[in-house]
mmCIF file of C-alpha atoms in Angstrom:
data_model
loop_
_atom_site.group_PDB
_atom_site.id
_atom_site.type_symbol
_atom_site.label_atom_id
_atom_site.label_comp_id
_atom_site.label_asym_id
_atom_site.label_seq_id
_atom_site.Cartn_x
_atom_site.Cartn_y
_atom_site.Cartn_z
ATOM 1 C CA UNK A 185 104.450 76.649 78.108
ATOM 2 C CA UNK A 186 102.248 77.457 74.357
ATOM 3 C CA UNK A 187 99.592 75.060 76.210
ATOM 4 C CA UNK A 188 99.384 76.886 79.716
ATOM 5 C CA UNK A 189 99.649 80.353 77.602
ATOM 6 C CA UNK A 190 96.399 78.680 75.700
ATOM 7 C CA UNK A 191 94.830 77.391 79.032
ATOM 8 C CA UNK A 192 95.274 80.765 81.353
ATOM 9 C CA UNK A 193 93.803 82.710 77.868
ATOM 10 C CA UNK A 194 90.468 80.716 78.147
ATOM 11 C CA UNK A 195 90.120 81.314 81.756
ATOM 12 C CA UNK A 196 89.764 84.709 81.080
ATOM 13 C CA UNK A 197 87.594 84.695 78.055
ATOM 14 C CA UNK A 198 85.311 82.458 80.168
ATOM 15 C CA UNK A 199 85.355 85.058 83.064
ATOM 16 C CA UNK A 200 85.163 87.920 80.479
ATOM 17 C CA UNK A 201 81.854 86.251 79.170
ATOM 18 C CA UNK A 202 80.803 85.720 82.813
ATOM 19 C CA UNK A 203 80.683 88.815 83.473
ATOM 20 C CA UNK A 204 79.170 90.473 80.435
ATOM 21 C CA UNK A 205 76.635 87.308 80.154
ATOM 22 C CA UNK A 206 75.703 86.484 83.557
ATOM 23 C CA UNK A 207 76.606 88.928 86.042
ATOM 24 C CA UNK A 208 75.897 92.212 84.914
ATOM 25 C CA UNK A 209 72.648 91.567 83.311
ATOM 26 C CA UNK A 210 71.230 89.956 86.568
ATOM 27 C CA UNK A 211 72.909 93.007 88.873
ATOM 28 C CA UNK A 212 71.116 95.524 86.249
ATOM 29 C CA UNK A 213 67.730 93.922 86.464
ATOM 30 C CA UNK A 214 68.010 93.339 90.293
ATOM 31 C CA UNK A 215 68.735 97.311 89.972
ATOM 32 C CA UNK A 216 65.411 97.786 88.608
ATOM 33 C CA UNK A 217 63.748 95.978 90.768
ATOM 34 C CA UNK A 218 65.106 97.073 93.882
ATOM 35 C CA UNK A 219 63.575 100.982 92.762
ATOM 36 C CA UNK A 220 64.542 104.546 92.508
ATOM 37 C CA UNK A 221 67.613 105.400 94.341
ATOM 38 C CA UNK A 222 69.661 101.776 93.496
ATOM 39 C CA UNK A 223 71.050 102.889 90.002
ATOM 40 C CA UNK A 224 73.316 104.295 91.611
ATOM 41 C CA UNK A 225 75.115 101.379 93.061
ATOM 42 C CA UNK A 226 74.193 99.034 90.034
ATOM 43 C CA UNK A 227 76.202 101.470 87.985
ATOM 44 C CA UNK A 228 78.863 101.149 90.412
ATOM 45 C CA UNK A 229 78.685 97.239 90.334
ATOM 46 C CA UNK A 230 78.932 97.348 86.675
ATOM 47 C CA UNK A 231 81.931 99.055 86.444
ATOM 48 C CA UNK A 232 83.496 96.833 88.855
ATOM 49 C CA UNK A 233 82.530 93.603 87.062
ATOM 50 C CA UNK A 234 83.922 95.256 84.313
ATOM 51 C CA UNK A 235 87.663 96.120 85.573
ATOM 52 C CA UNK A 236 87.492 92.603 86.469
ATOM 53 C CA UNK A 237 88.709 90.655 83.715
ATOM 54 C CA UNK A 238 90.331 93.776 82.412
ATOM 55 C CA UNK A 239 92.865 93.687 85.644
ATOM 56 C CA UNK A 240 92.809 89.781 85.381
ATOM 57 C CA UNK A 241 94.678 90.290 81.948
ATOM 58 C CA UNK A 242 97.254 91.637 83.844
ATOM 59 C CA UNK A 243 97.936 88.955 85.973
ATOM 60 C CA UNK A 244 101.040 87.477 84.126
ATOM 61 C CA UNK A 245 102.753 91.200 83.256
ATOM 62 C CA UNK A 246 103.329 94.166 84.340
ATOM 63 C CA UNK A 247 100.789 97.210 83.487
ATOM 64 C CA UNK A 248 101.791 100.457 81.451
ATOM 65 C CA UNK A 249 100.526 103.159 82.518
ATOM 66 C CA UNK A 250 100.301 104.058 78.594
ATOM 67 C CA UNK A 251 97.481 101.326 78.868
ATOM 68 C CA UNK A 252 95.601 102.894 80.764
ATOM 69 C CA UNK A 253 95.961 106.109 79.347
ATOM 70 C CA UNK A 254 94.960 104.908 76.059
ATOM 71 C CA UNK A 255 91.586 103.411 77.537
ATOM 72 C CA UNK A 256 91.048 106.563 79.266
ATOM 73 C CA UNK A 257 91.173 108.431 75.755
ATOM 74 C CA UNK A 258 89.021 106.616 74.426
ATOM 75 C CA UNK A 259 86.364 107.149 77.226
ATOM 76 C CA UNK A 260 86.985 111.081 77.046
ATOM 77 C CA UNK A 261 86.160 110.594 73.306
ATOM 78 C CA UNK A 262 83.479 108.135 73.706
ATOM 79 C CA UNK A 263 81.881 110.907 76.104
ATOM 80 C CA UNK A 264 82.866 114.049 73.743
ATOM 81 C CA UNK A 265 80.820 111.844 70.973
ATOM 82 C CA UNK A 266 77.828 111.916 72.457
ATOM 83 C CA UNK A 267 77.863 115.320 74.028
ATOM 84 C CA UNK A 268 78.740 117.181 71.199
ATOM 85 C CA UNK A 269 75.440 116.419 69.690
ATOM 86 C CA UNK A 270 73.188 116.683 72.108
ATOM 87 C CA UNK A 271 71.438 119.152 70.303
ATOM 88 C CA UNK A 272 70.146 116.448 67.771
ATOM 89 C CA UNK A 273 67.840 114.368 69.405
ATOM 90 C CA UNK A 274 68.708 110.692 69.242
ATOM 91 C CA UNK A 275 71.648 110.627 67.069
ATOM 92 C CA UNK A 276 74.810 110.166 68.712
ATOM 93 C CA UNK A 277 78.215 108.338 67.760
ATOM 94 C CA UNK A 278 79.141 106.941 70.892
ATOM 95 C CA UNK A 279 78.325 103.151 69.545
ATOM 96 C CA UNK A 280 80.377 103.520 67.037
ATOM 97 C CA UNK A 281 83.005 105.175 68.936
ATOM 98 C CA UNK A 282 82.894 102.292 71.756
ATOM 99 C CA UNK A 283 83.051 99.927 69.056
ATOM 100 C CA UNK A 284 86.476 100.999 67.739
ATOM 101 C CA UNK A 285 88.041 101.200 70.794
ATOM 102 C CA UNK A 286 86.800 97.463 71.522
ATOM 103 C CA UNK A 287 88.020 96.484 67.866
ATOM 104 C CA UNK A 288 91.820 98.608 68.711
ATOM 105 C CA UNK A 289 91.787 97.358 72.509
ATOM 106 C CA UNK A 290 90.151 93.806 72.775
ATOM 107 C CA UNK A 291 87.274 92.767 74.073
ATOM 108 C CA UNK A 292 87.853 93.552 78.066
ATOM 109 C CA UNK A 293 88.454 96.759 77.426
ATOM 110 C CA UNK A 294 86.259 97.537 75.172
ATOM 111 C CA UNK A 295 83.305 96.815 77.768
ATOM 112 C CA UNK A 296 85.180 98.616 80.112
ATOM 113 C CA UNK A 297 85.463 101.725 77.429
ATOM 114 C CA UNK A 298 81.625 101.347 76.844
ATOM 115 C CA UNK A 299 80.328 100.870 80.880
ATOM 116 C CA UNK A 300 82.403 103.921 82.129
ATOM 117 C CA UNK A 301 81.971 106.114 78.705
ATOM 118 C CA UNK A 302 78.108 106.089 79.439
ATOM 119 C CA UNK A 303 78.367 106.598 82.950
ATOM 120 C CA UNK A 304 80.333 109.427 82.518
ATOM 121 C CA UNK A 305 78.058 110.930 79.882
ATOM 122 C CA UNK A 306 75.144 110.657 81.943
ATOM 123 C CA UNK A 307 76.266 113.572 84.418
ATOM 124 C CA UNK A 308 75.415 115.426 81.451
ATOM 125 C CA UNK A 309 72.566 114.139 80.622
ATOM 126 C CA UNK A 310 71.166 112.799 83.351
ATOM 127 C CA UNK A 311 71.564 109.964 85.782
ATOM 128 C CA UNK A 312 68.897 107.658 86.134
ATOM 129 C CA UNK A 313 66.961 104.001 86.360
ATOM 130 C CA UNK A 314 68.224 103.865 82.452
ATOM 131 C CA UNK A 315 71.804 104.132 83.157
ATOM 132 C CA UNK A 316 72.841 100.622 83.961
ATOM 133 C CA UNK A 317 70.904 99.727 81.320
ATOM 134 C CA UNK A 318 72.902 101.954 78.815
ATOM 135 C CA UNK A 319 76.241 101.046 80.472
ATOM 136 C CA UNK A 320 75.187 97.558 79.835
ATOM 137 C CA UNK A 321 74.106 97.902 76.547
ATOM 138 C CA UNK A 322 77.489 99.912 75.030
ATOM 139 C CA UNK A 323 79.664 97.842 76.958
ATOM 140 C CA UNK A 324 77.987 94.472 75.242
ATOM 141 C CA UNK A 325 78.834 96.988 71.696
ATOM 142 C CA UNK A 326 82.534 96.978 72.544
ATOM 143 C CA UNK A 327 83.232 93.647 73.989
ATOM 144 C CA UNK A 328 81.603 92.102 70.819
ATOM 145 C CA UNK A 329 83.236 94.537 68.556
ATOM 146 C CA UNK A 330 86.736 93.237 70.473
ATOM 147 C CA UNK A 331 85.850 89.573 70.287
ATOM 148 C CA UNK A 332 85.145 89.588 67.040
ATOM 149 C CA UNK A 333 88.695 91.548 66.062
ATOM 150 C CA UNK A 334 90.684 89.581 68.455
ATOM 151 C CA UNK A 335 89.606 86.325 66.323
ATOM 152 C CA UNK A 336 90.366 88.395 62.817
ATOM 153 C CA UNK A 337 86.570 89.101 62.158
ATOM 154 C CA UNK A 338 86.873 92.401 61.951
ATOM 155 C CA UNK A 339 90.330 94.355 60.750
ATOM 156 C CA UNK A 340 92.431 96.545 63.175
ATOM 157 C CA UNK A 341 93.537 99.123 60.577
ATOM 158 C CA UNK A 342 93.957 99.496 56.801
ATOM 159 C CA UNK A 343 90.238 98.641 56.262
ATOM 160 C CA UNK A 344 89.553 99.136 52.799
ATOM 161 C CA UNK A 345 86.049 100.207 51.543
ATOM 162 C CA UNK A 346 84.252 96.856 51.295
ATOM 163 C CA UNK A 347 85.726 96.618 54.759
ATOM 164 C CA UNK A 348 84.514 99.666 55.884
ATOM 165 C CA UNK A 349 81.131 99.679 54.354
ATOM 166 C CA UNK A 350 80.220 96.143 56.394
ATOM 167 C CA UNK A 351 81.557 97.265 59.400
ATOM 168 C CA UNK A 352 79.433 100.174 59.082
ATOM 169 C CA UNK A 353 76.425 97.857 58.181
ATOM 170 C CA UNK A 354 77.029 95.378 61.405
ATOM 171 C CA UNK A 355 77.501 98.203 63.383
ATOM 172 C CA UNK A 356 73.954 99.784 62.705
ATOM 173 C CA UNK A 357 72.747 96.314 62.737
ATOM 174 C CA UNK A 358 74.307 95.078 66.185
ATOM 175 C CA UNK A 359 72.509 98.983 67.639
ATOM 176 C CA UNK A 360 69.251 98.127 66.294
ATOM 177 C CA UNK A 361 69.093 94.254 67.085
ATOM 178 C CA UNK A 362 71.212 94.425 70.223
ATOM 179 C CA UNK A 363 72.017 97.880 72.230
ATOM 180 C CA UNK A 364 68.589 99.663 71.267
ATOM 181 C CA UNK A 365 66.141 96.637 72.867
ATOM 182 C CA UNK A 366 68.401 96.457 75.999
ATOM 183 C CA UNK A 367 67.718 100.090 76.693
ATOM 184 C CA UNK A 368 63.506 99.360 75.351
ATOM 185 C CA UNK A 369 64.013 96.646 77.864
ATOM 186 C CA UNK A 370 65.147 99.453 80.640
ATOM 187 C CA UNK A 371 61.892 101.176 79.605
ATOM 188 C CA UNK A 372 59.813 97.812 79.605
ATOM 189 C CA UNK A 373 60.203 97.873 83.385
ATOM 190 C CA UNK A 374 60.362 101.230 84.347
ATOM 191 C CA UNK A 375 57.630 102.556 82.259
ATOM 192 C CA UNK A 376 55.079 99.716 82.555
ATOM 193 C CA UNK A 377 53.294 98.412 85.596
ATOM 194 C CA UNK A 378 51.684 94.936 84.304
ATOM 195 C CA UNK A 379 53.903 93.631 80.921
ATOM 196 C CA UNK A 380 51.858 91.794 79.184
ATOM 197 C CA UNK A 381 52.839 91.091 75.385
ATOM 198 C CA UNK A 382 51.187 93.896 74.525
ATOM 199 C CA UNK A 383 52.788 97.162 76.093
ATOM 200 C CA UNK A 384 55.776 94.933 75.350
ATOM 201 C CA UNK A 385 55.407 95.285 71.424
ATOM 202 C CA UNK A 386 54.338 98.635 71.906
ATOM 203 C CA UNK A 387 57.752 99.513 73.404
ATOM 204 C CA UNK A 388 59.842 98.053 71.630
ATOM 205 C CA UNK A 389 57.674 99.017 68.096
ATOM 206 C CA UNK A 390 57.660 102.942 69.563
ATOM 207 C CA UNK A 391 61.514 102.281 70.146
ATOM 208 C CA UNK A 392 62.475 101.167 66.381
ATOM 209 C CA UNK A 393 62.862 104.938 65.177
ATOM 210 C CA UNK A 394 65.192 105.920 68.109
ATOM 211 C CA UNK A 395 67.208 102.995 67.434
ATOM 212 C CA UNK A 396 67.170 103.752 63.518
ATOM 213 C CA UNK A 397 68.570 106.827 64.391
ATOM 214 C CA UNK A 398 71.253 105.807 66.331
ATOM 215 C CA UNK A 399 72.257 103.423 64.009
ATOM 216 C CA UNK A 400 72.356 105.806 61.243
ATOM 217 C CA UNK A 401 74.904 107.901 63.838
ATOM 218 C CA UNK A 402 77.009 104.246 64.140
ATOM 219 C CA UNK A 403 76.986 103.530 60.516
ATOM 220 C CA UNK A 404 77.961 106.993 59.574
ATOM 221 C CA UNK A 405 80.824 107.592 61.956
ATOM 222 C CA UNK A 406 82.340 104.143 61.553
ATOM 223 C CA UNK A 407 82.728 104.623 58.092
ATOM 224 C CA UNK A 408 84.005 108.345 57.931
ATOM 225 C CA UNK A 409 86.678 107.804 61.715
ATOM 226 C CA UNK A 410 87.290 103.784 61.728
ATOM 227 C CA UNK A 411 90.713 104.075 59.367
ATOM 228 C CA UNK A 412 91.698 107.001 61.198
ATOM 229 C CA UNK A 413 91.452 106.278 64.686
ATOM 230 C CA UNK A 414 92.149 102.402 64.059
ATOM 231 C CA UNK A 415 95.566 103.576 62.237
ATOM 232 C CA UNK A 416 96.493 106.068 65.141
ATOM 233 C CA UNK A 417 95.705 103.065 67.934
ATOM 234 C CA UNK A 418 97.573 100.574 65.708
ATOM 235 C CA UNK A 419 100.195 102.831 65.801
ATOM 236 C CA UNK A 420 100.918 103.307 69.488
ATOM 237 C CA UNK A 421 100.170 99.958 69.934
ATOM 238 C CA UNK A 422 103.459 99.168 67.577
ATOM 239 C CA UNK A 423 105.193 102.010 68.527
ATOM 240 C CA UNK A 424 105.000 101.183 72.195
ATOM 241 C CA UNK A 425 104.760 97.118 72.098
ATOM 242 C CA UNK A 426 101.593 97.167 73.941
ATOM 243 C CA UNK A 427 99.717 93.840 74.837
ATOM 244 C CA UNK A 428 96.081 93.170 73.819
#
């Protein structure tokens, strides 16, 4: 039975990784490629890959509707994150916010909290070329965030400062390695009409200060809201024997 358990639990990290890896980085470039007008049904794509593996988990059991709600939460707040401060340009906590929901939920849903948070938030501030690159791009934040804490990495609650700091530190880190040249990438294609390594340093040099900002945002907001909002989530998932 423990070995089937084992063997049905690496099917769907393999498929999880499939689909973050593989399939929604080739559907987002194919987006680009196909022109103005396709975002829209690349951003639909990606939120399918995405519920994917997420449903998959809920093969062997039955589904709370608690789950869900939980998920949807942290979208709402994911969204609220990087709304509220749309008055300062560049820094928003939405990273940092999809990272703790991967971290609380697991890695499945935390792609899912990151795809559907940034499509969401783009109604506000616009829909465009860039947003399958953005919904790719957070959800990659909070599936690593929720790989990492599913294999004890990274603490679910009680973090203590040492904890905290470092988590704070990877998180800027992962924005301005990781999530900020995905989305110089989106701006690699759209922007320029022959790359050459050139305008391709140029982009990604002129995007370095956006991306420091938005890691500031991460590392700022993980430290000050990852106890709380890893406690609360820790909580209802004791309270309410939820699965991860």
């Amino acid at each position: 039975m423990r070995a089937a358990l084992e063997k049905e639990a690496r099917w769907k990290t393999a498929l999880s990784w499939l689909v973050v890896v593989v399939l929604t980085p080739i559907t987002v470039w194919a987006g680009t490629a196909f022109g103005s007008g396709s975002y829209y049904v690349t951003s639909i794509l990606v939120i399918i890959y995405a519920m994917v593996p997420f449903f998959v988990s809920f093969e062997s059991r039955r589904p709370q509707a608690r789950e869900l709600v939980i998920i949807a939460v942290m979208c709402a707040l994911a969204v609220v994150a990087r709304v509220a401060f749309i008055w300062v340009p560049h820094f928003k906590p939405i990273a940092a916010i999809v990272m703790i929901a991967g971290v609380a939920l697991g890695s499945r849903p935390g792609f899912l909290v990151g795809a559907i948070s940034l499509l969401v938030s783009d109604f506000v501030f616009g829909q465009g070329p860039w947003t399958p690159w953005q919904m790719l791009a957070y959800g990659i934040a909070g599936f690593v965030a929720g790989f990492l804490a599913e294999r004890g990495v990274i603490p679910r609650s009680d973090l203590s400062n040492r904890a905290k700091t470092l988590l704070s530190l990877a998180g800027a880190a992962f924005v301005v390695v990781v999530v900020g040249p995905i989305l110089d990438t989106c701006s690699l294609f759209t922007m320029i009409s022959a790359i050459t390594p050139e305008s391709a340093l140029a982009i990604y040099a002129s995007g370095l200060p956006v991306n420091a900002v938005q890691a500031t945002a991460t590392a700022i907001t993980l430290f000050i809201l990852a106890n709380p909002l890893l406690g609360k989530l820790e909580r209802v998932h004791v309270k309410y024997g939820l699965a991860r």
